[in-house]
Short mmCIF file of C-alpha atoms in Angstrom, two decimals:
data_model
loop_
_atom_site.label_atom_id
_atom_site.label_comp_id
_atom_site.label_asym_id
_atom_site.label_seq_id
_atom_site.Cartn_x
_atom_site.Cartn_y
_atom_site.Cartn_z
CA UNK J 707 -11.71 13.12 -18.43
CA UNK J 708 -13.22 15.97 -16.44
CA UNK J 709 -12.23 15.71 -12.80
CA UNK J 710 -13.11 17.39 -9.51
CA UNK J 711 -10.96 17.82 -6.43
CA UNK J 712 -13.16 18.39 -3.39
CA UNK J 713 -13.02 18.34 0.39
CA UNK J 714 -15.23 17.02 3.20
CA UNK J 715 -14.68 18.75 6.52
CA UNK J 716 -16.69 19.80 9.59
CA UNK J 717 -20.27 18.54 9.45
CA UNK J 718 -19.59 17.19 5.96
CA UNK J 719 -17.72 14.18 7.38
CA UNK J 720 -21.07 12.68 8.47
CA UNK J 721 -22.39 12.51 4.89
CA UNK J 722 -22.14 8.92 3.64
CA UNK J 723 -20.57 7.93 0.33
CA UNK J 724 -23.94 7.21 -1.31
CA UNK J 725 -25.32 10.52 -0.08
CA UNK J 726 -22.25 12.31 -1.50
CA UNK J 727 -23.04 10.79 -4.89
CA UNK J 728 -26.65 11.96 -4.65
CA UNK J 729 -25.50 15.36 -3.38
CA UNK J 730 -23.28 15.96 -6.41
CA UNK J 731 -25.88 14.76 -8.88
CA UNK J 732 -28.37 17.26 -7.42
CA UNK J 733 -25.67 19.97 -7.41
CA UNK J 734 -25.01 19.45 -11.12
CA UNK J 735 -28.73 19.66 -11.86
CA UNK J 736 -29.30 22.76 -9.72
CA UNK J 737 -26.27 24.40 -11.31
CA UNK J 738 -27.65 23.89 -14.81
CA UNK J 739 -24.94 21.34 -15.60
CA UNK J 740 -26.25 18.31 -17.48
CA UNK J 741 -24.47 15.04 -16.71
CA UNK J 742 -24.16 12.30 -19.31
CA UNK J 743 -25.98 9.07 -18.46
CA UNK J 744 -25.22 5.47 -19.35
CA UNK J 745 -27.37 3.66 -21.89
CA UNK J 746 -29.72 0.80 -21.18
CA UNK J 747 -32.79 0.01 -19.07
CA UNK J 748 -31.54 1.84 -15.95
CA UNK J 749 -29.44 4.84 -17.04
CA UNK J 750 -26.95 6.10 -14.44
CA UNK J 751 -25.23 9.46 -14.24
CA UNK J 752 -21.61 9.46 -15.44
CA UNK J 753 -20.08 10.50 -12.14
CA UNK J 754 -17.81 8.46 -9.85
CA UNK J 755 -15.65 8.98 -6.76
CA UNK J 756 -12.18 7.42 -6.84
CA UNK J 757 -11.88 6.29 -3.22
CA UNK J 758 -15.09 6.00 -1.17
CA UNK J 759 -14.65 7.74 2.18
CA UNK J 760 -15.80 6.26 5.48
CA UNK J 761 -18.32 8.25 7.52
CA UNK J 762 -16.59 10.42 10.10
CA UNK J 763 -13.33 10.74 8.16
CA UNK J 764 -12.17 14.17 7.02
CA UNK J 765 -10.57 14.66 3.63
CA UNK J 766 -9.06 17.48 1.62
CA UNK J 767 -8.20 15.37 -1.43
CA UNK J 768 -11.33 13.63 -2.75
CA UNK J 769 -11.32 12.89 -6.48
CA UNK J 770 -14.45 12.65 -8.64
CA UNK J 771 -14.73 12.05 -12.40
CA UNK J 772 -17.70 13.30 -14.42
CA UNK J 773 -18.91 13.86 -17.98
CA UNK J 774 -21.24 16.60 -19.18
CA UNK J 775 -23.58 16.53 -22.18
CA UNK J 776 -22.21 18.77 -24.95
CA UNK J 777 -21.57 21.62 -22.59
CA UNK J 778 -18.35 23.62 -22.79
CA UNK J 779 -17.92 25.89 -19.79
CA UNK J 780 -14.81 27.26 -18.09
CA UNK J 781 -13.76 24.97 -15.26
CA UNK J 782 -13.89 27.88 -12.82
CA UNK J 783 -17.55 28.45 -13.66
CA UNK J 784 -18.39 24.76 -13.14
CA UNK J 785 -16.67 24.94 -9.76
CA UNK J 786 -18.57 28.07 -8.74
CA UNK J 787 -21.94 26.69 -9.88
CA UNK J 788 -21.42 23.52 -7.87
CA UNK J 789 -20.22 25.33 -4.75
CA UNK J 790 -23.27 27.61 -4.84
CA UNK J 791 -25.46 24.56 -4.08
CA UNK J 792 -23.21 22.67 -1.65
CA UNK J 793 -24.01 22.19 2.06
CA UNK J 794 -21.63 23.21 4.83
CA UNK J 795 -18.56 20.99 4.91
CA UNK J 796 -18.43 19.97 1.23
CA UNK J 797 -16.54 22.25 -1.15
CA UNK J 798 -15.17 21.87 -4.67
CA UNK J 799 -11.55 23.02 -4.69
CA UNK J 800 -10.75 22.58 -8.37
CA UNK J 801 -12.28 21.40 -11.64
CA UNK J 802 -9.88 20.36 -14.38
CA UNK J 803 -9.23 17.94 -17.23
CA UNK J 804 -6.94 14.96 -16.59
CA UNK J 805 -5.67 12.22 -18.92
CA UNK J 806 -4.50 10.14 -15.93
CA UNK J 807 -6.67 7.12 -15.14
CA UNK J 808 -7.86 6.45 -11.60
CA UNK J 809 -6.01 3.11 -11.60
CA UNK J 810 -2.76 5.11 -11.33
CA UNK J 811 -3.84 6.47 -7.94
CA UNK J 812 -1.92 4.05 -5.70
CA UNK J 813 -1.16 5.72 -2.35
CA UNK J 814 -2.81 7.91 0.22
CA UNK J 815 -1.29 10.28 2.78
CA UNK J 816 -3.29 10.32 5.99
CA UNK J 817 -3.06 11.68 9.52
CA UNK J 818 -4.44 9.75 12.49
CA UNK J 819 -4.86 11.72 15.72
CA UNK J 820 -5.12 9.64 18.91
CA UNK J 821 -6.77 11.45 21.81
CA UNK J 822 -6.21 10.62 25.50
CA UNK J 823 -8.56 12.33 27.95
CA UNK J 824 -6.24 11.78 30.95
CA UNK J 825 -3.02 12.51 29.06
CA UNK J 826 -0.76 10.36 26.89
CA UNK J 827 0.23 7.13 28.72
CA UNK J 828 3.91 6.67 29.49
CA UNK J 829 5.92 5.23 26.59
CA UNK J 830 2.85 5.31 24.30
CA UNK J 831 4.73 6.88 21.39
CA UNK J 832 7.49 4.25 21.60
CA UNK J 833 4.97 1.39 21.83
CA UNK J 834 3.13 2.57 18.72
CA UNK J 835 6.37 3.13 16.79
CA UNK J 836 7.47 -0.39 17.72
CA UNK J 837 4.13 -1.82 16.59
CA UNK J 838 4.37 -0.44 13.07
CA UNK J 839 8.06 -1.35 12.82
CA UNK J 840 7.22 -5.05 13.13
CA UNK J 841 7.51 -7.48 10.24
CA UNK J 842 3.85 -8.40 10.58
CA UNK J 843 0.75 -6.87 12.18
CA UNK J 844 -2.50 -8.77 11.78
CA UNK J 845 -5.95 -7.19 11.98
CA UNK J 846 -9.41 -8.54 11.26
CA UNK J 847 -11.05 -7.43 8.02
CA UNK J 848 -14.47 -8.22 6.65
CA UNK J 849 -14.24 -10.51 3.65
CA UNK J 850 -16.83 -11.91 1.27
CA UNK J 851 -16.93 -15.10 3.33
CA UNK J 852 -16.73 -13.45 6.73
CA UNK J 853 -13.94 -11.93 8.85
CA UNK J 854 -10.36 -12.70 7.80
CA UNK J 855 -6.97 -11.76 9.22
CA UNK J 856 -4.91 -9.35 7.13
CA UNK J 857 -1.28 -8.26 7.51
CA UNK J 858 -1.26 -4.46 7.20
CA UNK J 859 2.52 -3.89 7.29
CA UNK J 860 3.09 -4.43 3.52
CA UNK J 861 0.50 -1.70 2.88
CA UNK J 862 2.24 0.95 5.01
CA UNK J 863 4.92 2.70 2.95
CA UNK J 864 5.94 5.14 5.68
CA UNK J 865 4.82 5.96 9.20
CA UNK J 866 5.82 8.70 11.64
CA UNK J 867 4.55 8.82 15.23
CA UNK J 868 4.87 11.85 17.51
CA UNK J 869 3.16 13.55 20.45
CA UNK J 870 1.75 16.94 19.43
CA UNK J 871 0.61 17.95 22.93
CA UNK J 872 -0.06 16.36 26.32
CA UNK J 873 -3.23 14.64 25.15
CA UNK J 874 -2.69 13.83 21.46
CA UNK J 875 -0.46 11.56 19.43
CA UNK J 876 -0.28 12.10 15.70
CA UNK J 877 0.47 9.32 13.21
CA UNK J 878 1.38 10.50 9.71
CA UNK J 879 1.38 7.63 7.21
CA UNK J 880 1.53 6.90 3.51
CA UNK J 881 -0.53 3.80 2.78
CA UNK J 882 -1.79 1.76 -0.16
CA UNK J 883 -4.98 3.20 -1.63
CA UNK J 884 -5.93 0.54 -4.19
CA UNK J 885 -5.17 -3.09 -5.01
CA UNK J 886 -4.66 -3.67 -2.13
CA UNK J 887 -6.10 -0.88 -0.01
CA UNK J 888 -5.62 -0.09 3.66
CA UNK J 889 -8.22 1.73 5.70
CA UNK J 890 -6.44 3.92 8.29
CA UNK J 891 -9.02 2.71 10.82
CA UNK J 892 -7.26 -0.67 10.64
CA UNK J 893 -4.13 0.96 12.04
CA UNK J 894 -6.18 2.21 14.97
CA UNK J 895 -7.62 -1.28 15.38
CA UNK J 896 -4.08 -2.70 15.48
CA UNK J 897 -3.14 -0.32 18.30
CA UNK J 898 -6.27 -1.28 20.25
CA UNK J 899 -5.54 -4.98 19.76
CA UNK J 900 -1.77 -5.20 20.21
CA UNK J 901 -1.11 -2.18 22.44
CA UNK J 902 -4.21 -2.17 24.63
CA UNK J 903 -2.35 -0.37 27.43
CA UNK J 904 -2.05 2.73 25.20
CA UNK J 905 -5.48 2.45 23.59
CA UNK J 906 -6.79 5.98 22.81
CA UNK J 907 -10.10 7.32 24.06
CA UNK J 908 -10.88 8.61 20.59
CA UNK J 909 -9.26 8.61 17.15
CA UNK J 910 -9.67 11.12 14.31
CA UNK J 911 -8.64 10.35 10.75
CA UNK J 912 -8.13 12.69 7.83
CA UNK J 913 -6.90 12.23 4.30
CA UNK J 914 -4.46 14.90 3.22
CA UNK J 915 -3.22 13.85 -0.24
CA UNK J 916 -3.48 11.17 -2.92
CA UNK J 917 -0.43 10.03 -4.86
CA UNK J 918 0.72 8.07 -7.88
CA UNK J 919 3.13 5.13 -7.65
CA UNK J 920 6.18 7.36 -8.13
CA UNK J 921 5.15 9.49 -5.14
CA UNK J 922 3.94 12.47 -7.19
CA UNK J 923 0.62 14.11 -6.31
CA UNK J 924 -2.22 12.47 -8.23
CA UNK J 925 -4.50 14.73 -10.21
#
């Protein structure tokens, strides 16, 4: 399977998942790269992103699979052709062939930055550490039949909390990426719900790496 590793940073974080799909399909076309399409009444381009990214979230480890029509080009040339058409904030880092199926992508490394305009509240780091050390932390999640409570603790493999300056706390976590999956925004929601006295004024989230079940980097 041909695979792309790409990043969304800067203004690129405001491009939605569906627009990213359209963006890449146009990039392939403009770069003279012909995507395979499915058969049937409504053919669709053979291109898919492993883990859809929420708007506003930065990532340096997005994975996309694609198939070209009888076109053998060096991977470096495919990368360069795509990047020549990309908008600011979206960049292809690597194009390569991988035999590893997306289902083996199980964990995600992320960094959550909590910002406090008036400075970090007293004991905020300890309160947040204590929260994610609990046996159970419930948050509301949208389900098919409406909102449901979900325990996020089983989906957090590791979590480190530290102050990086007088106004920012950084949470570095390894979380489940698929079956089940945890959105890092749910960790922010848990802080706002259970530690309201240290609720941040703003939270930034970025993905930094995707991993297989054994902890190795997924590619």
